[in-house]
mmCIF file with all atom_site columns, C-alpha atoms in Angstrom:
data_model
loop_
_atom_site.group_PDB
_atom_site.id
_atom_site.type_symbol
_atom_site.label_atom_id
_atom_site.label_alt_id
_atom_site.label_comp_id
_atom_site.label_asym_id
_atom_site.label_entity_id
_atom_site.label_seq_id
_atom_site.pdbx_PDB_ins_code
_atom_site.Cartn_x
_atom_site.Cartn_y
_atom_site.Cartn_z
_atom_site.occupancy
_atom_site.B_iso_or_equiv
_atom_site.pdbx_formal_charge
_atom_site.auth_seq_id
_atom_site.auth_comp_id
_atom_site.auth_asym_id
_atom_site.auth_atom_id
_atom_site.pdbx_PDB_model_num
ATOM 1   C CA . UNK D 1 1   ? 1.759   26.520  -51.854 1.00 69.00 ? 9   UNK D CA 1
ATOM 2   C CA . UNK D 1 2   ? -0.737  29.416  -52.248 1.00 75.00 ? 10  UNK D CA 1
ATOM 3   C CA . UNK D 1 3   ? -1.519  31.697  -49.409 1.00 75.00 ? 11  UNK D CA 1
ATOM 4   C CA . UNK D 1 4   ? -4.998  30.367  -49.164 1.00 80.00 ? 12  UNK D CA 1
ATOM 5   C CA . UNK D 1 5   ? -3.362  26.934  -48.167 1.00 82.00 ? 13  UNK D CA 1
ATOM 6   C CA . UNK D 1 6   ? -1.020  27.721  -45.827 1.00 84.00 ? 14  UNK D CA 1
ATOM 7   C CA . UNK D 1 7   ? -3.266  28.553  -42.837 1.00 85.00 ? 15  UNK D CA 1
ATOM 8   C CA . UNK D 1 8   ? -5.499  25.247  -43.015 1.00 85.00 ? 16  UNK D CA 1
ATOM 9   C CA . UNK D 1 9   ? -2.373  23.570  -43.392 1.00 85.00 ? 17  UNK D CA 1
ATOM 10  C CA . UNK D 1 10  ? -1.316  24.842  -40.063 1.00 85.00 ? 18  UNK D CA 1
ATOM 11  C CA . UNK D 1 11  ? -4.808  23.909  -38.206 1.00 87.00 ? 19  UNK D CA 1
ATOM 12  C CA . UNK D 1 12  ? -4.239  20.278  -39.335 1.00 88.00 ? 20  UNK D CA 1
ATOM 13  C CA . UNK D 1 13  ? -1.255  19.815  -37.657 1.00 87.00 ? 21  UNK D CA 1
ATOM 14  C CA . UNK D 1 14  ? -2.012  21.647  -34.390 1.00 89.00 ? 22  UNK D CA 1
ATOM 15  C CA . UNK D 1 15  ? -4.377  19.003  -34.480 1.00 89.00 ? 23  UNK D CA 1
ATOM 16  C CA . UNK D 1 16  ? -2.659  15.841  -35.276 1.00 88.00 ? 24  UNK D CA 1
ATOM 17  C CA . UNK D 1 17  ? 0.054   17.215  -32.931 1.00 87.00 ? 25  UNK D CA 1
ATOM 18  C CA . UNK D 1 18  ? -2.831  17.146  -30.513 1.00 88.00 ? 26  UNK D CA 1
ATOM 19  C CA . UNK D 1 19  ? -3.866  14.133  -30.748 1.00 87.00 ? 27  UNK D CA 1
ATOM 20  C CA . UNK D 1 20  ? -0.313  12.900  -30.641 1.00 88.00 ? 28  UNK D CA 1
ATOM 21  C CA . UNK D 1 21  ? -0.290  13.895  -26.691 1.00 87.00 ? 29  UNK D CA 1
ATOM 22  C CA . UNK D 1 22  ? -3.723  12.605  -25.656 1.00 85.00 ? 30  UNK D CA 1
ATOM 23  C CA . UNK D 1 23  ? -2.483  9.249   -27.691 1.00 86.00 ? 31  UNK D CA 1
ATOM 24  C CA . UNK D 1 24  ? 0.874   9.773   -25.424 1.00 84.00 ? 32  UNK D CA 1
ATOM 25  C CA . UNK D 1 25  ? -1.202  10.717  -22.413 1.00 82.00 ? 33  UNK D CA 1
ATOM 26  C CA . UNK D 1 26  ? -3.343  7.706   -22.580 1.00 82.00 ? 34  UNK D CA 1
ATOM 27  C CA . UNK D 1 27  ? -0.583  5.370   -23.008 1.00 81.00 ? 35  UNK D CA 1
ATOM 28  C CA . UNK D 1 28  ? 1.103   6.088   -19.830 1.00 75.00 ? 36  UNK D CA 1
ATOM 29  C CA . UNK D 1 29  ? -1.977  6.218   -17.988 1.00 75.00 ? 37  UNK D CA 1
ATOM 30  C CA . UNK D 1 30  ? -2.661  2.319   -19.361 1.00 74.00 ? 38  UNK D CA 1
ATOM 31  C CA . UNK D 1 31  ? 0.786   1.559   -18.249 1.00 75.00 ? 39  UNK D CA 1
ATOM 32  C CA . UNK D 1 32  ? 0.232   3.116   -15.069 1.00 69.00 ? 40  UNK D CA 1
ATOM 33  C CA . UNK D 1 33  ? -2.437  1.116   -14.074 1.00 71.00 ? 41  UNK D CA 1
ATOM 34  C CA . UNK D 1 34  ? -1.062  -1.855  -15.446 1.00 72.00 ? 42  UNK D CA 1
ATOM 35  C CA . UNK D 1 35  ? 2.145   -1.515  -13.153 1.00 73.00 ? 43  UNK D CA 1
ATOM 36  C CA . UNK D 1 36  ? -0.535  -0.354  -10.348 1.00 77.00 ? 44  UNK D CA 1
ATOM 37  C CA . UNK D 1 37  ? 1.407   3.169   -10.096 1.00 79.00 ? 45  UNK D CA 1
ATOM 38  C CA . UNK D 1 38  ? 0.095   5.459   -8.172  1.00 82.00 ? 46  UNK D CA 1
ATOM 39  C CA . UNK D 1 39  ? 0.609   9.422   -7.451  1.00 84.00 ? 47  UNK D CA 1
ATOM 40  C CA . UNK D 1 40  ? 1.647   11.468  -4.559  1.00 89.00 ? 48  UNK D CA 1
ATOM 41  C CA . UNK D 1 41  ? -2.123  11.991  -3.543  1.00 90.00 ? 49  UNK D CA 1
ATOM 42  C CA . UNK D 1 42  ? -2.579  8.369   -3.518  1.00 86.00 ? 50  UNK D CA 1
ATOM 43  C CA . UNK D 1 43  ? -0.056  8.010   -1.412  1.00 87.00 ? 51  UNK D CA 1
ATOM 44  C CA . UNK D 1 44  ? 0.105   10.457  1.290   1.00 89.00 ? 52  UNK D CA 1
ATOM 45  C CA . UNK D 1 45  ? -3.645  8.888   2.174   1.00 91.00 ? 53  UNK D CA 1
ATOM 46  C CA . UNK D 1 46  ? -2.221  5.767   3.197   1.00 93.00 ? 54  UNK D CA 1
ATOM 47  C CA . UNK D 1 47  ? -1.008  5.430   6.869   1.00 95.00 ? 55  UNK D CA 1
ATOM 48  C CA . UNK D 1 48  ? 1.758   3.467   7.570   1.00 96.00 ? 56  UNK D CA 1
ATOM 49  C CA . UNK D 1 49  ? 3.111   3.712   11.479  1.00 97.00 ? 57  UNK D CA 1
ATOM 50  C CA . UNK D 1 50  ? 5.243   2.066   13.896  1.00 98.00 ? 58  UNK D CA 1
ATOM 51  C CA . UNK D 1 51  ? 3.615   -0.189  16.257  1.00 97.00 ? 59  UNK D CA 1
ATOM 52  C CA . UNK D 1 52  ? 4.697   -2.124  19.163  1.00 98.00 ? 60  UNK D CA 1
ATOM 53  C CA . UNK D 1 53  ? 3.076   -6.435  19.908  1.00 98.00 ? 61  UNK D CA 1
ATOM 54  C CA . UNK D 1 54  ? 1.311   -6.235  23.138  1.00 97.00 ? 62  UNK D CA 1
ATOM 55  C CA . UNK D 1 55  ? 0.153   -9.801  22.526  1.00 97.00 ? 63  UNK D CA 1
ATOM 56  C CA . UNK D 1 56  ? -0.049  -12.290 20.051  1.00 96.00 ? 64  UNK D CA 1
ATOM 57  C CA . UNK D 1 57  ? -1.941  -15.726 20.035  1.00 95.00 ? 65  UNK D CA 1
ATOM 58  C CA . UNK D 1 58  ? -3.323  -18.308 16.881  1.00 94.00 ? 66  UNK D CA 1
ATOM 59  C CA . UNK D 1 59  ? -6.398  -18.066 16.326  1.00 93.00 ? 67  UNK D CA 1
ATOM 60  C CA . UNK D 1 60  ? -8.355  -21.216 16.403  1.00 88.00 ? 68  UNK D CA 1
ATOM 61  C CA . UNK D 1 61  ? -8.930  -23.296 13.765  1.00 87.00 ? 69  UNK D CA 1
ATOM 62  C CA . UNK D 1 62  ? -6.625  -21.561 11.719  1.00 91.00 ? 70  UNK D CA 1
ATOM 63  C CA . UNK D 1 63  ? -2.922  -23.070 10.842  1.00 91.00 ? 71  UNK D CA 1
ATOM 64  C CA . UNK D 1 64  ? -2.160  -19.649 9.190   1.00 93.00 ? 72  UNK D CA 1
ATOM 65  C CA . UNK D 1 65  ? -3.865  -16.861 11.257  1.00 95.00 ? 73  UNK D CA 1
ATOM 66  C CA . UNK D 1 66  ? -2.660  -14.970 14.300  1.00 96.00 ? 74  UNK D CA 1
ATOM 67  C CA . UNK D 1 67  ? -4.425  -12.138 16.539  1.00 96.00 ? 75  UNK D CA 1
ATOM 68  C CA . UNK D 1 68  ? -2.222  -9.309  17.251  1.00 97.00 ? 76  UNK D CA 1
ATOM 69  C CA . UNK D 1 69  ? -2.882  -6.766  20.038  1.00 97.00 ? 77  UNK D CA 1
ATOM 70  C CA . UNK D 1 70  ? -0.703  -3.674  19.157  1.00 97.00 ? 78  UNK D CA 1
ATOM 71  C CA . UNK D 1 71  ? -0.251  -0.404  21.082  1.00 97.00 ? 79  UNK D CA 1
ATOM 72  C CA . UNK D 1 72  ? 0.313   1.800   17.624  1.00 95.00 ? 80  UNK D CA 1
ATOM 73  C CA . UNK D 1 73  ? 0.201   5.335   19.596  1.00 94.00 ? 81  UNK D CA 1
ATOM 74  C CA . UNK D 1 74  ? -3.226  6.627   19.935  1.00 93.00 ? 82  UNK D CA 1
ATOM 75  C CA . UNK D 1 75  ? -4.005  3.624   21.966  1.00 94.00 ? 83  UNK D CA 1
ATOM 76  C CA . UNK D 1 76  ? -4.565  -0.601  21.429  1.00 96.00 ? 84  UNK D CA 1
ATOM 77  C CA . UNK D 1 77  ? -5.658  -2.073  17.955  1.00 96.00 ? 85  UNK D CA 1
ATOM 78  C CA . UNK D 1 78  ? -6.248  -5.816  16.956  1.00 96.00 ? 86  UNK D CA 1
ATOM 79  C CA . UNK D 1 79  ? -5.191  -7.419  14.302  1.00 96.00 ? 87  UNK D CA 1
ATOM 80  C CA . UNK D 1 80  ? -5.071  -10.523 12.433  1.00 95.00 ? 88  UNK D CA 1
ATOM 81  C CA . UNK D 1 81  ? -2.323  -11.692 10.098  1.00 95.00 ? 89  UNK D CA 1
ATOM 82  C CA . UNK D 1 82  ? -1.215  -14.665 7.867   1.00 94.00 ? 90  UNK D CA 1
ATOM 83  C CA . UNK D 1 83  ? 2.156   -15.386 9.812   1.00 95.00 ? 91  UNK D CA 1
ATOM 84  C CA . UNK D 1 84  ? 1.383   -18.318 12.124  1.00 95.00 ? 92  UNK D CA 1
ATOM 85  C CA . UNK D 1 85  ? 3.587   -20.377 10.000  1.00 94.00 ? 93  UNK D CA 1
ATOM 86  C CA . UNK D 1 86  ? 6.496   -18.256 10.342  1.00 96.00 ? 94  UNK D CA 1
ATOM 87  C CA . UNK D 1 87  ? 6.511   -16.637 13.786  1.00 96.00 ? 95  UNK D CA 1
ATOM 88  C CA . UNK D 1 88  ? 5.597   -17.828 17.022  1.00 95.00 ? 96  UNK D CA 1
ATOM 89  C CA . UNK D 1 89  ? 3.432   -15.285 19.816  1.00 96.00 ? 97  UNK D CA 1
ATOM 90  C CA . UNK D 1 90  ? 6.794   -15.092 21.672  1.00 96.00 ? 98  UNK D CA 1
ATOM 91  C CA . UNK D 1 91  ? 8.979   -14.299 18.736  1.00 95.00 ? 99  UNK D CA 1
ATOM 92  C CA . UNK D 1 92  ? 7.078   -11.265 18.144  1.00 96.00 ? 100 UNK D CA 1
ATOM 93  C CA . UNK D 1 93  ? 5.149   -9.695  21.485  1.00 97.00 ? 101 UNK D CA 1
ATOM 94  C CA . UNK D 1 94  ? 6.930   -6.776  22.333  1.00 96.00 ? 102 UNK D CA 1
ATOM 95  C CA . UNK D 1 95  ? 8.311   -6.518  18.792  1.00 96.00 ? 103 UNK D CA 1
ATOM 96  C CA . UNK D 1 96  ? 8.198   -2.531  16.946  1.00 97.00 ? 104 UNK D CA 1
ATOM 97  C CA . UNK D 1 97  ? 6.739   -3.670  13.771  1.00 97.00 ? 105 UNK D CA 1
ATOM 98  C CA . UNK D 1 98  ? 5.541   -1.586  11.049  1.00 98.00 ? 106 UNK D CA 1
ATOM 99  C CA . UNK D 1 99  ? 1.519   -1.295  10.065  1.00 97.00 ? 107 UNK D CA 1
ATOM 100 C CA . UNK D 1 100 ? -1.589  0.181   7.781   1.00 96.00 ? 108 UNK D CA 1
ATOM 101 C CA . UNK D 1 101 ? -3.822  1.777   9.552   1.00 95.00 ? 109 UNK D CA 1
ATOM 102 C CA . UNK D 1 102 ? -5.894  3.632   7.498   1.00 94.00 ? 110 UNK D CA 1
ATOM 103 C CA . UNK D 1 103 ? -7.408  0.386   6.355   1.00 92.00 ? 111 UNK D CA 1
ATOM 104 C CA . UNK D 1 104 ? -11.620 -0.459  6.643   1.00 94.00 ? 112 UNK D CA 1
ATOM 105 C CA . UNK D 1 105 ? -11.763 -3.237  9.545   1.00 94.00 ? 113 UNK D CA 1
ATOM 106 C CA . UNK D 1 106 ? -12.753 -6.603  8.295   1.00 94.00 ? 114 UNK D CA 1
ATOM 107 C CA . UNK D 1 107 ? -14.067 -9.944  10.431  1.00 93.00 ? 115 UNK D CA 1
ATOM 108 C CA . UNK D 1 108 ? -11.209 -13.365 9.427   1.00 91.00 ? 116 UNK D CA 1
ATOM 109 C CA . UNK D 1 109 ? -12.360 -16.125 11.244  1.00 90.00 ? 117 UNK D CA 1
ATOM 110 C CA . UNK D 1 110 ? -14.872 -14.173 13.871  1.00 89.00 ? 118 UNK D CA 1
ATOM 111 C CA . UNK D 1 111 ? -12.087 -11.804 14.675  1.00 91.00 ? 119 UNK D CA 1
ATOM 112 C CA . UNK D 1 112 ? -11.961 -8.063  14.230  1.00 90.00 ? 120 UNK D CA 1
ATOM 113 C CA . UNK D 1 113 ? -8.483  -7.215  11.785  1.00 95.00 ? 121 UNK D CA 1
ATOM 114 C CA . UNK D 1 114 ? -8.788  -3.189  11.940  1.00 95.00 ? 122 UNK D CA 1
ATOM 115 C CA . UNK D 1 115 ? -5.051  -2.774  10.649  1.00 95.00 ? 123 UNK D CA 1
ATOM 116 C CA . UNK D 1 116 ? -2.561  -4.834  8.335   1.00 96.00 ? 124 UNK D CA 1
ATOM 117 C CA . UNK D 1 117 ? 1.173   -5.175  9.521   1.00 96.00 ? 125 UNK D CA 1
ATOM 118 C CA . UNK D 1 118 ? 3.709   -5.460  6.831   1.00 96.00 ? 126 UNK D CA 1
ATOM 119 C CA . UNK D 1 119 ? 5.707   -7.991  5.850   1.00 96.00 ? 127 UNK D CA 1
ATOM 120 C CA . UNK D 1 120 ? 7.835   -9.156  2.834   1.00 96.00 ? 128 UNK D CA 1
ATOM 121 C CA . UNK D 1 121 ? 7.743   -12.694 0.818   1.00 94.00 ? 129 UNK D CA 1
ATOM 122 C CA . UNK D 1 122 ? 9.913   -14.528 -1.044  1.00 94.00 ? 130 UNK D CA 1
ATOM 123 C CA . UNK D 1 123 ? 9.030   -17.954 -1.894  1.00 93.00 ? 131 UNK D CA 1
ATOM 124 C CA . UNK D 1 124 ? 8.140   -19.830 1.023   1.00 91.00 ? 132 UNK D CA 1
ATOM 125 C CA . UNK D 1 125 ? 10.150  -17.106 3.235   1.00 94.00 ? 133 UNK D CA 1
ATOM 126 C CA . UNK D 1 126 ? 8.112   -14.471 5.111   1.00 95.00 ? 134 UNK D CA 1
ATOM 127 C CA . UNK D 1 127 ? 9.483   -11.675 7.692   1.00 96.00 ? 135 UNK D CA 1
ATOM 128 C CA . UNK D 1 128 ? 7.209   -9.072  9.678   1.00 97.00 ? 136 UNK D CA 1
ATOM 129 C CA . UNK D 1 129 ? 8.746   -5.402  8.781   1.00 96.00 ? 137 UNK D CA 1
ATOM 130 C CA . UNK D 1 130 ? 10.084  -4.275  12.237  1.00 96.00 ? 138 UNK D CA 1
ATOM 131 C CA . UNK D 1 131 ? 12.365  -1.189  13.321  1.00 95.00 ? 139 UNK D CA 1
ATOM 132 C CA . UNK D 1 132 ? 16.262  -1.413  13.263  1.00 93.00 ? 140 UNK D CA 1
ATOM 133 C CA . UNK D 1 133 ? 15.968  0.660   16.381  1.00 94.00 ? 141 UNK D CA 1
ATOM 134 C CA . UNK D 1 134 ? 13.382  1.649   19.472  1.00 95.00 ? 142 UNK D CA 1
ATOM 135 C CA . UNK D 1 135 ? 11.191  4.570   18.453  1.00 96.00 ? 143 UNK D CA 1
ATOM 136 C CA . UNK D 1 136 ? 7.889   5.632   19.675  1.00 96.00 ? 144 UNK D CA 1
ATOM 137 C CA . UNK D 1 137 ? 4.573   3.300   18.534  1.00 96.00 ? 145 UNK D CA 1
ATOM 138 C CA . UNK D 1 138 ? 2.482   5.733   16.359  1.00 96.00 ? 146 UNK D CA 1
ATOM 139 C CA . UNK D 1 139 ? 5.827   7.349   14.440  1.00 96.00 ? 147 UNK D CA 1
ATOM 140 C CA . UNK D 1 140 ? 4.524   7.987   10.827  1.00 94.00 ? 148 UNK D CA 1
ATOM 141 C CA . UNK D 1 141 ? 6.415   6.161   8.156   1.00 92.00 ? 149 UNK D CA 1
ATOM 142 C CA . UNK D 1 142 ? 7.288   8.432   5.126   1.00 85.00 ? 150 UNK D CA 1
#
């Protein structure tokens, strides 16, 4: 190879060896947001807290639907969840369970939700996430 070569030779590769990473780069952001992965940012935003059931009752003309009055620490918030199938209101006033509540209040079935509690699923099986033991209502999950 002449001398004259050797330098545009070089510039090629720096870059094909560039676009090598943005290829790279792009690929795990697709797969990313195909497996709905999110970063560190994302997720400190989200507030997830302990909350204790001051009341529960079905809401009406719902088989599905329950309001929940919670106390989750900086004072009462209602909610309204998809568990009237698996819970009664007894089986879970007074409860610690665990909540979103950095989420935008909606309106299901003429009631204010302004909160989500969590739960987990599997199959026809559904359980409210609750504390193993008593802690204050508004302790930050991390």
């Amino acid at each position: 190879i002449e001398d004259g070569q050797i330098d545009p030779e070089i510039e090629k590769l720096k870059k094909i060896s560039i676009e090598i990473k943005h290829e790279k780069q792009e690929k795990i952001e697709e797969t990313e947001e195909e497996n709905n992965i999110i970063d560190i940012d994302t997720f400190q935003k989200i507030d997830i807290r302990v909350a204790r059931v001051i009341s529960c009752e079905r809401i009406e003309k719902s088989k599905k639907l329950m309001k929940i009055e919670v106390d989750d620490g900086d004072g009462k918030r209602q909610m309204s969840a998809g568990i009237a199938q698996h819970y009664t209101p007894e089986e879970l006033t007074g409860k610690q369970i665990i909540i979103l509540v950095n989420l935008k209040p909606v309106k299901i079935m003429g009631e204010t939700s302004d909160g989500m509690l969590l739960a987990a699923s599997s199959g026809e099986k559904l359980v409210v996430l609750t504390t193993d033991e008593e802690i204050e209502p508004g302790s930050k999950i991390s």
